[in-house]
């Protein structure tokens, strides 16, 4: 959560930082601020609300410089307000800090600073504690002061610091929260994520945990915890700046929904050999390795967790290995049975979700082998895993995850098929057949996207219905997709929605179905179709308004008083329908949110990358 940007060079720090912050707004957007080195002072401008508020504010009180740091906030300590916005300064405003993460011992440090140094605090934030602490440690050398302060701080954070007395320097530290350095000509940058820098640089350093960086206009020096200099290879980014733009779409979410066929194609083809076999390129999942594992955990959060639910079905079906799926925030604290016979699969779009990262670290420390499915190349999850399976979805900017989910599913299928073949649980013929079906998905998805006007119409009906509760039901693979559809709807439209395995309805939840209650019923599994028709009848009998989802050719769902409206998806094997089934649900959520006039790409209270526990 939160995004930080820093710039040192000859250009306008204000413009460059504000532009970078806009690209990071997905990480938090309840307030924003900027600290610029001007003359021998630090000038801070900060404002509650979106970056556009800050821009307006600065336009009325302009300041410019060639060195500065900026921040876009997702509040953790203290409500969103002008005062609590970053950057924060020490007492005489000679040090300014931007911060992403949490300082866990900030109460203790705050009391110590008040008692021992008479510090007066203005805000409720943990970040002000960092600024004041560095201020107290400062004796003319910013790097010394930062090292001294960091020694006293506990938690997970990335910080960027400037000092009034040092007009030629930014010092930044990474402890768990993401931090990259952009390498320019006569200028250098820090940022929380790549999109902030794409317009200016493609060469970056990925800063590792517990490293400190000093940036001047012409030089970047990385130090480890003991302050020994560290050499780092340059990482060249291949994403274009346009990939992080809306390109004519009204929202990133809609653009990203439409990018799914391409993302799936890319994810598939990068993993297929000319002979049509899955190539793992160094990923150790050989027959021998697989024999070693007696347990697989898939661990993730939110949408990525929902991809894990489908992954479990695929691995159990194709590879006949038992799999447990867990939300990362629970996994860590339930003392799971992890040892060197465990394969731990982490799924994460950002690769920076702290719950997932900490669960991974925990499993690793207990000897598990770590395989991750990640979108952001070089992210923490990717770097700390033994093996990485990248989803080639390109940058996902909308807070609501869409193309990351479908490409995560593709990776899970490839992993499951490979495991199945290696273990001898899946005949070659079946392996090839499913692979062919996967390769046919992008075109089927393009065809499905042509039904967007129909889905928009259904969304309009549901919007007019104006109900505050929506239910999603499904069986087997459809249950996993129902959870994802429900999450999409609630996070962007703020409608309370609830997903449940359809067979479980009658054990309690059906009590909530009343005349007119909208129920989205997923019936895409041929093997469970008849059973789903019965479940639809059960809710219809209680007056529900049913929107059904079925495979083309399965017409009964729309007959005999079943669903009120039906969306048909192209035919494909039951195991891989989630890739198609989720798309109408994404569009439904998108249009309902649009009709409700919601801020689709930046829903309230959320952030794209959740780097706090
Ligand atoms: O970056 P990650 O995939 O690790 O993020 C996990 C969740 O925070 C994320 O999927 C979240 O649930 C999405 N906003 C849902 O659309």
XYZ file of C-alpha atoms and ligand atoms in Angstrom:
629
model
C 0.000 0.000 0.000
C 1.105 3.551 -0.639
C 3.383 4.543 -3.453
C 6.634 6.447 -3.237
C 8.592 8.240 -5.945
C 11.828 10.192 -5.736
C 13.812 12.105 -8.349
C 17.231 13.726 -8.539
C 18.477 15.268 -11.799
C 18.202 18.454 -13.831
C 14.529 18.257 -14.759
C 11.452 19.457 -12.911
C 11.225 17.197 -9.872
C 7.688 18.402 -9.220
C 6.340 17.351 -12.653
C 8.255 14.070 -12.744
C 7.221 13.059 -9.233
C 3.551 14.014 -9.705
C 3.469 12.067 -12.954
C 5.054 9.039 -11.264
C 2.612 9.260 -8.359
C -0.319 9.161 -10.781
C 0.986 5.849 -12.080
C 1.137 4.579 -8.508
C -2.266 5.861 -7.460
C -3.497 2.262 -7.662
C -1.430 1.596 -4.522
C -3.366 4.081 -2.430
C -5.266 7.238 -3.139
C -6.629 8.834 -0.001
C -4.027 11.623 0.085
C -0.804 12.649 -1.592
C 2.155 14.907 -1.059
C 5.540 16.003 -2.264
C 8.715 17.357 -0.614
C 11.068 19.405 -2.771
C 14.535 20.638 -2.002
C 14.353 24.393 -2.627
C 17.362 26.602 -1.864
C 18.538 25.457 1.552
C 15.064 24.415 2.659
C 12.618 21.604 2.160
C 9.219 22.690 0.865
C 6.337 20.313 1.508
C 2.950 20.372 -0.210
C 0.395 17.740 0.788
C -3.323 17.302 0.526
C -6.043 14.859 1.411
C -7.751 13.256 -1.610
C -6.545 12.355 -5.067
C -3.355 13.543 -6.739
C -5.450 15.950 -8.790
C -6.238 17.799 -5.499
C -2.535 18.028 -4.776
C -1.817 19.316 -8.271
C -4.393 22.056 -7.869
C -2.994 22.916 -4.456
C 0.571 23.164 -5.790
C -0.562 25.252 -8.747
C -1.793 27.862 -6.244
C 1.409 27.728 -4.238
C 4.093 26.706 -6.726
C 7.552 25.502 -5.891
C 10.039 23.728 -8.070
C 13.312 21.974 -7.723
C 15.451 19.240 -9.231
C 15.333 16.996 -6.177
C 12.372 15.642 -4.269
C 10.268 12.773 -3.002
C 6.529 12.163 -3.255
C 3.889 9.868 -1.867
C 0.381 8.603 -2.536
C -1.260 7.197 0.573
C -3.448 4.322 1.721
C -4.004 5.197 5.368
C -2.757 2.797 8.032
C -1.991 5.024 11.043
C -4.318 8.008 11.293
C -7.292 8.843 9.085
C -6.762 10.429 5.667
C -6.187 14.164 6.288
C -3.832 16.920 5.168
C -1.798 16.552 8.369
C -1.480 12.778 8.178
C -0.463 12.889 4.502
C 3.167 12.231 3.605
C 5.871 13.486 3.344
C 6.529 13.962 7.046
C 9.315 16.083 8.451
C 11.336 16.406 11.626
C 10.758 19.371 13.961
C 12.641 22.009 11.966
C 11.684 20.542 8.576
C 15.266 19.750 7.617
C 14.490 16.079 6.948
C 11.565 14.814 4.843
C 10.445 11.201 4.598
C 8.051 9.272 2.372
C 7.163 5.818 3.548
C 5.333 2.719 2.396
C 4.662 0.096 5.067
C 4.378 -0.020 8.825
C 6.778 0.696 11.673
C 5.617 -1.792 14.274
C 7.362 -0.256 17.295
C 6.329 3.303 16.457
C 4.462 3.830 19.766
C 7.569 2.926 21.741
C 9.775 5.118 19.513
C 7.321 8.003 19.701
C 7.315 7.900 23.509
C 11.105 7.726 23.566
C 11.417 10.707 21.197
C 9.003 12.762 23.312
C 10.627 11.815 26.606
C 14.293 11.891 25.667
C 14.334 14.544 22.956
C 11.273 16.700 23.652
C 9.943 16.013 20.157
C 6.508 17.446 19.363
C 4.402 15.420 16.969
C 1.898 16.918 14.546
C 0.330 13.807 13.021
C -0.893 10.404 14.159
C 1.331 8.536 11.705
C 4.173 6.105 12.200
C 5.958 7.913 9.356
C 6.403 11.089 11.358
C 8.197 8.941 13.919
C 10.700 7.941 11.210
C 11.276 11.555 10.180
C 11.736 12.696 13.787
C 13.993 9.745 14.547
C 16.232 10.458 11.563
C 16.212 14.117 12.627
C 17.432 13.172 16.092
C 20.139 10.922 14.622
C 21.284 13.519 12.057
C 24.715 15.000 12.678
C 25.520 16.218 9.175
C 25.470 12.926 7.276
C 22.105 11.638 6.038
C 23.333 8.130 5.343
C 24.720 7.799 8.889
C 21.468 9.100 10.332
C 19.337 6.730 8.282
C 21.444 3.722 9.317
C 21.198 4.724 12.949
C 17.440 5.235 12.754
C 16.734 2.010 10.868
C 18.585 0.086 13.587
C 15.869 1.182 16.002
C 12.896 0.512 13.716
C 10.935 -2.736 13.469
C 8.426 -3.540 10.741
C 8.122 -3.760 6.985
C 8.746 -0.595 5.044
C 10.367 1.241 2.174
C 11.401 4.846 2.770
C 12.800 7.710 0.737
C 14.583 10.498 2.635
C 15.990 13.911 1.756
C 17.799 16.443 3.933
C 17.890 20.240 3.617
C 21.643 20.210 4.225
C 22.340 17.715 1.419
C 20.988 19.057 -1.872
C 22.654 16.307 -3.902
C 21.242 13.162 -2.356
C 18.284 10.847 -1.814
C 18.685 7.999 0.645
C 16.234 5.109 0.406
C 15.835 1.897 2.392
C 13.982 -1.287 1.670
C 12.811 -3.596 4.423
C 10.225 -5.958 2.920
C 8.169 -3.313 1.094
C 9.037 -2.909 -2.601
C 11.612 -0.438 -3.837
C 13.227 0.030 -7.227
C 15.793 2.475 -8.539
C 15.498 3.916 -12.061
C 18.781 4.653 -13.826
C 18.744 7.709 -16.079
C 21.342 9.910 -17.816
C 22.308 12.575 -15.289
C 19.276 11.695 -13.204
C 18.105 8.852 -11.002
C 14.814 7.788 -9.463
C 13.295 5.717 -6.705
C 9.811 4.215 -6.871
C 7.587 1.543 -5.399
C 6.811 0.058 -8.792
C 7.874 0.086 -12.420
C 4.937 2.009 -14.022
C 6.012 5.156 -12.142
C 9.254 5.240 -14.107
C 8.346 3.815 -17.514
C 8.141 7.220 -19.147
C 11.700 8.042 -18.158
C 13.801 4.892 -17.802
C 13.798 1.215 -18.701
C 16.938 0.224 -16.779
C 16.407 -0.360 -13.110
C 17.944 -1.875 -10.019
C 15.688 -4.121 -7.962
C 16.560 -3.286 -4.383
C 16.722 -6.252 -2.026
C 15.552 -6.550 1.534
C 17.602 -4.661 4.141
C 19.454 -2.677 1.512
C 20.039 1.064 1.561
C 20.614 3.129 -1.574
C 22.211 6.507 -2.028
C 21.246 8.341 -5.203
C 23.005 11.381 -6.594
C 22.469 12.803 -10.082
C 25.217 10.638 -11.586
C 25.556 7.739 -9.242
C 23.625 5.053 -7.433
C 25.301 3.130 -4.621
C 23.654 0.175 -2.898
C 24.712 -0.929 0.575
C 23.801 -4.002 2.584
C 22.780 -4.087 6.244
C 26.430 -3.888 7.361
C 27.002 -0.955 5.021
C 29.133 -2.914 2.619
C 28.711 -1.863 -1.010
C 26.679 -4.292 -3.108
C 26.926 -4.809 -6.873
C 23.639 -5.273 -8.677
C 22.850 -6.288 -12.249
C 20.743 -3.872 -14.246
C 17.238 -5.175 -14.912
C 15.861 -4.060 -18.271
C 12.097 -3.543 -18.341
C 10.365 -4.684 -21.511
C 6.906 -3.188 -20.827
C 6.135 -0.127 -22.895
C 4.899 3.096 -21.305
C 1.670 2.678 -23.336
C 0.968 -0.655 -21.621
C 0.303 1.353 -18.500
C -2.067 3.804 -20.272
C -5.823 3.470 -20.868
C -5.486 3.672 -24.659
C -8.979 4.974 -25.297
C -10.840 2.768 -22.818
C -12.847 4.632 -20.186
C -11.264 2.541 -17.423
C -8.206 0.359 -16.964
C -10.506 -2.421 -15.792
C -12.361 -2.563 -19.119
C -9.097 -2.374 -21.042
C -7.662 -5.200 -18.957
C -10.785 -7.358 -19.422
C -10.283 -6.981 -23.174
C -6.584 -7.755 -22.929
C -7.288 -11.238 -21.599
C -7.151 -13.171 -24.887
C -3.688 -11.710 -25.588
C -2.430 -12.323 -22.050
C -3.584 -15.932 -22.148
C -1.956 -16.489 -25.530
C 1.323 -15.027 -24.308
C 1.285 -17.028 -21.070
C 0.621 -20.234 -22.988
C 3.009 -19.802 -25.876
C 5.936 -18.830 -23.675
C 5.610 -22.213 -21.981
C 5.106 -24.437 -25.017
C 7.865 -26.081 -27.043
C 7.617 -26.341 -30.852
C 6.598 -29.979 -30.263
C 3.617 -28.773 -28.265
C 4.909 -29.868 -24.859
C 4.975 -27.742 -21.716
C 8.498 -26.476 -21.139
C 9.469 -25.573 -17.648
C 12.858 -24.015 -18.421
C 14.674 -24.749 -15.237
C 11.657 -25.198 -12.980
C 12.358 -28.326 -10.991
C 9.225 -30.387 -11.211
C 10.689 -33.589 -12.554
C 9.230 -36.986 -11.764
C 11.894 -37.470 -9.085
C 11.146 -34.099 -7.493
C 7.437 -34.754 -7.559
C 7.922 -38.107 -5.820
C 9.447 -36.184 -2.937
C 6.313 -34.170 -2.211
C 3.574 -35.602 -0.071
C 1.689 -32.348 0.314
C 0.915 -29.286 -1.793
C -0.271 -25.976 -0.393
C -1.523 -23.204 -2.620
C -1.421 -19.941 -0.697
C -2.599 -16.517 -1.875
C -4.997 -13.642 -1.164
C -8.155 -12.294 -2.784
C -8.465 -12.984 -6.478
C -5.192 -14.912 -6.526
C -6.634 -17.174 -3.811
C -9.643 -17.786 -6.057
C -7.250 -18.812 -8.829
C -5.773 -21.225 -6.280
C -9.195 -22.830 -5.740
C -9.371 -23.647 -9.442
C -5.729 -24.741 -9.358
C -6.558 -27.274 -6.655
C -9.251 -28.815 -8.846
C -6.838 -29.004 -11.775
C -3.920 -30.543 -9.832
C -6.144 -33.068 -8.077
C -7.849 -33.968 -11.349
C -4.825 -34.190 -13.655
C -2.019 -35.111 -11.254
C -4.003 -36.964 -8.581
C -2.146 -35.216 -5.768
C -3.967 -33.818 -2.729
C -3.860 -30.024 -2.503
C -4.844 -27.620 0.251
C -5.632 -23.998 -0.600
C -5.367 -21.329 2.047
C -5.603 -17.571 2.372
C -2.121 -16.371 3.223
C -3.144 -14.368 6.290
C -4.552 -17.537 7.879
C -1.928 -20.006 6.683
C 0.909 -18.447 8.641
C -0.856 -18.475 11.946
C -2.296 -21.954 12.000
C 0.971 -23.844 12.350
C 0.569 -25.751 9.074
C 2.306 -29.069 8.496
C 5.198 -27.911 6.353
C 8.495 -29.680 5.815
C 10.904 -30.577 3.012
C 8.264 -32.847 1.504
C 5.964 -29.879 0.933
C 5.488 -28.046 -2.327
C 4.283 -24.522 -1.574
C 2.692 -22.656 -4.479
C 2.281 -18.902 -3.971
C 0.060 -16.986 -6.396
C 0.336 -13.210 -6.624
C -0.168 -10.608 -9.325
C 1.987 -7.963 -7.672
C 4.411 -10.326 -6.027
C 4.455 -7.858 -3.125
C 1.407 -8.872 -1.068
C 2.847 -9.027 2.410
C 0.597 -11.814 3.710
C 1.608 -14.032 0.786
C 5.251 -13.091 1.096
C 5.383 -13.816 4.817
C 3.584 -17.154 4.348
C 6.140 -18.015 1.675
C 9.033 -17.089 3.972
C 7.554 -19.146 6.755
C 7.147 -22.206 4.509
C 10.651 -21.736 3.131
C 12.167 -21.599 6.589
C 10.535 -24.953 7.307
C 12.122 -26.538 4.242
C 9.288 -26.378 1.691
C 10.074 -25.979 -1.994
C 8.609 -22.698 -3.242
C 7.029 -22.349 -6.648
C 5.345 -19.047 -7.390
C 2.931 -17.820 -10.029
C 3.614 -14.108 -10.391
C 2.893 -11.279 -12.826
C 5.427 -8.633 -11.828
C 8.876 -9.725 -12.956
C 11.506 -9.253 -10.280
C 8.971 -8.722 -7.488
C 9.673 -9.963 -3.963
C 7.636 -13.161 -4.255
C 9.401 -13.962 -7.521
C 12.817 -13.305 -6.082
C 12.289 -15.286 -2.920
C 10.878 -18.360 -4.669
C 12.861 -21.381 -5.800
C 10.985 -21.417 -9.097
C 8.762 -18.865 -10.823
C 5.997 -19.351 -13.339
C 5.264 -15.910 -14.791
C 1.819 -14.846 -15.927
C 2.409 -12.728 -19.008
C -0.568 -10.452 -18.429
C 1.371 -7.168 -18.718
C 0.863 -4.408 -16.171
C -2.462 -4.651 -14.346
C -3.411 -1.180 -13.124
C -7.096 -1.428 -12.115
C -7.433 -2.392 -8.476
C -9.914 -5.105 -9.465
C -7.869 -7.963 -10.824
C -9.049 -9.455 -14.133
C -6.346 -10.443 -16.600
C -4.026 -11.498 -13.798
C -6.675 -14.006 -12.660
C -7.206 -15.632 -16.067
C -3.475 -15.889 -16.714
C -2.994 -17.330 -13.206
C -5.530 -19.999 -14.165
C -3.532 -20.793 -17.296
C -0.374 -21.245 -15.232
C -2.198 -23.508 -12.802
C -3.421 -25.662 -15.697
C 0.075 -25.907 -17.151
C 1.513 -26.882 -13.762
C -1.253 -29.450 -13.224
C -0.894 -30.978 -16.694
C 2.862 -31.198 -16.368
C 2.598 -32.817 -12.946
C -0.009 -35.237 -14.240
C 2.192 -36.360 -17.113
C 5.353 -36.629 -15.017
C 3.576 -38.649 -12.356
C 2.036 -40.954 -14.926
C -1.427 -39.932 -13.728
C -2.410 -38.340 -17.038
C -2.149 -40.183 -20.371
C -0.269 -38.333 -23.121
C -3.400 -38.254 -25.266
C -5.404 -36.488 -22.592
C -2.493 -34.109 -21.893
C -2.358 -33.131 -25.572
C -6.128 -32.820 -25.813
C -6.362 -30.411 -22.872
C -3.401 -28.399 -24.183
C -5.184 -28.015 -27.523
C -8.288 -26.874 -25.679
C -6.231 -24.328 -23.746
C -4.780 -23.028 -27.000
C -8.303 -22.572 -28.349
C -9.314 -20.393 -25.379
C -8.084 -16.983 -26.653
C -10.338 -17.146 -29.731
C -13.267 -18.409 -27.687
C -12.712 -15.556 -25.294
C -12.681 -13.027 -28.157
C -16.025 -14.449 -29.258
C -17.381 -14.288 -25.714
C -16.325 -10.647 -25.417
C -18.642 -9.896 -28.342
C -21.553 -10.550 -25.994
C -20.565 -7.480 -23.977
C -23.683 -5.496 -25.066
C -25.959 -8.302 -23.735
C -24.119 -8.379 -20.428
C -24.363 -4.602 -20.241
C -28.114 -4.953 -20.675
C -28.350 -7.515 -17.859
C -26.247 -5.209 -15.689
C -28.682 -2.388 -16.446
C -31.625 -4.586 -15.362
C -29.859 -5.524 -12.138
C -28.985 -1.867 -11.572
C -32.641 -0.864 -11.994
C -33.560 -3.648 -9.623
C -31.518 -1.747 -7.062
C -31.118 -4.662 -4.661
C -28.508 -4.499 -1.975
C -27.681 -8.195 -1.887
C -26.629 -10.458 -4.735
C -25.865 -14.169 -4.468
C -23.479 -16.173 -6.632
C -23.885 -19.946 -6.723
C -22.067 -22.737 -8.539
C -20.728 -26.247 -8.157
C -17.257 -27.699 -8.623
C -15.090 -25.341 -10.668
C -18.030 -22.954 -10.865
C -17.989 -22.495 -7.078
C -14.451 -21.072 -7.294
C -15.503 -18.732 -10.110
C -18.599 -17.703 -8.121
C -16.312 -16.471 -5.317
C -14.347 -14.429 -7.812
C -17.459 -12.977 -9.473
C -18.822 -12.011 -6.085
C -15.562 -10.332 -5.040
C -15.476 -8.353 -8.306
C -19.015 -7.092 -7.761
C -18.558 -6.057 -4.147
C -15.170 -4.412 -4.522
C -16.110 -2.095 -7.373
C -19.886 -1.584 -7.013
C -20.127 -1.710 -3.186
C -23.105 -4.061 -3.441
C -23.099 -6.734 -0.758
C -22.640 -10.025 -2.547
C -22.192 -13.516 -1.271
C -20.890 -16.592 -3.057
C -21.647 -20.130 -1.985
C -21.343 -23.659 -3.336
C -24.817 -24.232 -4.718
C -25.322 -27.507 -2.851
C -24.608 -25.750 0.427
C -27.380 -23.171 -0.021
C -30.037 -25.346 1.553
C -27.985 -25.646 4.733
C -28.743 -22.098 5.821
C -28.174 -19.355 3.273
C -31.335 -20.065 1.308
C -33.166 -18.392 4.201
C -32.022 -15.075 2.695
C -33.590 -15.631 -0.728
C -36.711 -13.531 -1.126
C -38.878 -12.493 -4.053
C -36.643 -10.471 -6.360
C -33.280 -11.444 -4.800
C -30.720 -11.528 -7.650
C -28.913 -14.876 -7.919
C -26.120 -15.379 -10.436
C -26.122 -19.132 -11.075
C -23.082 -20.647 -12.749
C -23.934 -23.890 -14.516
C -21.009 -24.361 -16.874
C -19.996 -27.830 -15.647
C -21.554 -30.500 -17.869
C -21.027 -33.077 -15.151
C -22.991 -31.010 -12.629
C -25.455 -29.318 -14.941
C -28.547 -31.274 -13.872
C -27.727 -30.718 -10.215
C -27.370 -26.975 -10.851
C -30.743 -26.860 -12.591
C -32.252 -28.252 -9.385
C -30.461 -25.624 -7.306
C -31.760 -22.924 -9.634
C -35.275 -24.308 -9.167
C -34.817 -24.072 -5.405
C -34.045 -20.353 -5.512
C -36.639 -19.680 -8.200
C -39.249 -21.322 -5.977
C -38.439 -18.615 -3.411
C -38.828 -15.822 -5.958
C -35.170 -15.203 -6.928
C -34.311 -13.318 -10.110
C -31.803 -15.659 -11.732
C -29.060 -14.816 -14.196
C -27.689 -18.133 -15.440
C -24.332 -18.918 -17.003
C -24.092 -22.060 -19.120
C -22.263 -23.594 -22.038
C -23.654 -23.054 -25.513
C -26.075 -25.854 -26.319
C -27.282 -26.293 -22.738
C -30.574 -24.532 -23.385
C -32.728 -25.993 -20.597
C -31.339 -23.457 -18.151
C -33.405 -20.810 -19.935
C -36.508 -22.984 -20.223
C -39.079 -24.448 -17.880
C -39.093 -21.467 -15.544
C -35.380 -21.671 -14.782
C -33.124 -18.634 -15.234
C -34.651 -15.241 -16.126
C -31.606 -14.330 -18.232
C -28.821 -16.558 -19.532
C -25.296 -15.856 -20.761
C -23.792 -18.650 -22.844
C -20.070 -19.329 -22.964
C -18.347 -21.251 -25.807
C -18.023 -24.984 -25.218
C -14.810 -26.322 -23.673
C -13.933 -29.107 -21.200
C -15.346 -28.630 -17.697
C -11.860 -28.368 -16.182
C -10.992 -25.170 -18.042
C -14.349 -23.333 -18.173
C -13.299 -20.895 -15.375
C -11.156 -18.972 -17.877
C -14.296 -18.198 -19.880
C -16.935 -18.208 -17.127
C -15.308 -15.433 -15.140
C -15.384 -12.937 -18.006
C -19.171 -12.253 -18.065
C -18.955 -11.822 -14.291
C -16.151 -9.280 -14.654
C -18.218 -7.372 -17.230
C -21.348 -7.585 -15.100
C -19.497 -6.123 -12.115
C -17.931 -3.473 -14.337
C -21.236 -2.246 -15.813
C -23.176 -2.362 -12.543
C -20.423 -0.266 -10.956
C -20.497 2.075 -13.942
C -24.270 2.548 -13.695
C -23.874 3.209 -9.973
C -21.294 5.846 -10.848
C -18.545 4.218 -8.802
C -14.858 4.952 -9.122
C -14.157 1.686 -10.930
C -10.370 1.693 -11.158
C -9.868 2.996 -7.639
C -12.587 1.640 -5.374
C -12.888 3.128 -1.927
C -10.815 1.745 0.961
C -8.736 -0.461 -1.337
C -5.298 -0.482 -2.889
C -3.830 -2.621 -5.624
C -0.835 -3.882 -3.773
C -1.449 -4.791 -0.148
C 1.900 -4.513 1.562
C 0.634 -4.478 5.139
C -0.558 -7.429 7.215
O -1.027 -8.880 -5.940
P -1.774 -10.052 -5.383
O -2.288 -10.947 -6.461
O -1.002 -10.804 -4.369
O -3.036 -9.421 -4.674
C -3.913 -10.219 -3.928
C -5.196 -9.499 -3.654
O -4.970 -8.350 -2.895
C -5.915 -9.087 -4.948
O -6.140 -10.193 -5.759
C -7.264 -8.408 -4.627
O -8.126 -9.316 -4.050
C -7.858 -7.806 -5.903
N -8.057 -6.409 -5.714
C -9.173 -8.339 -6.269
O -9.654 -7.794 -7.446
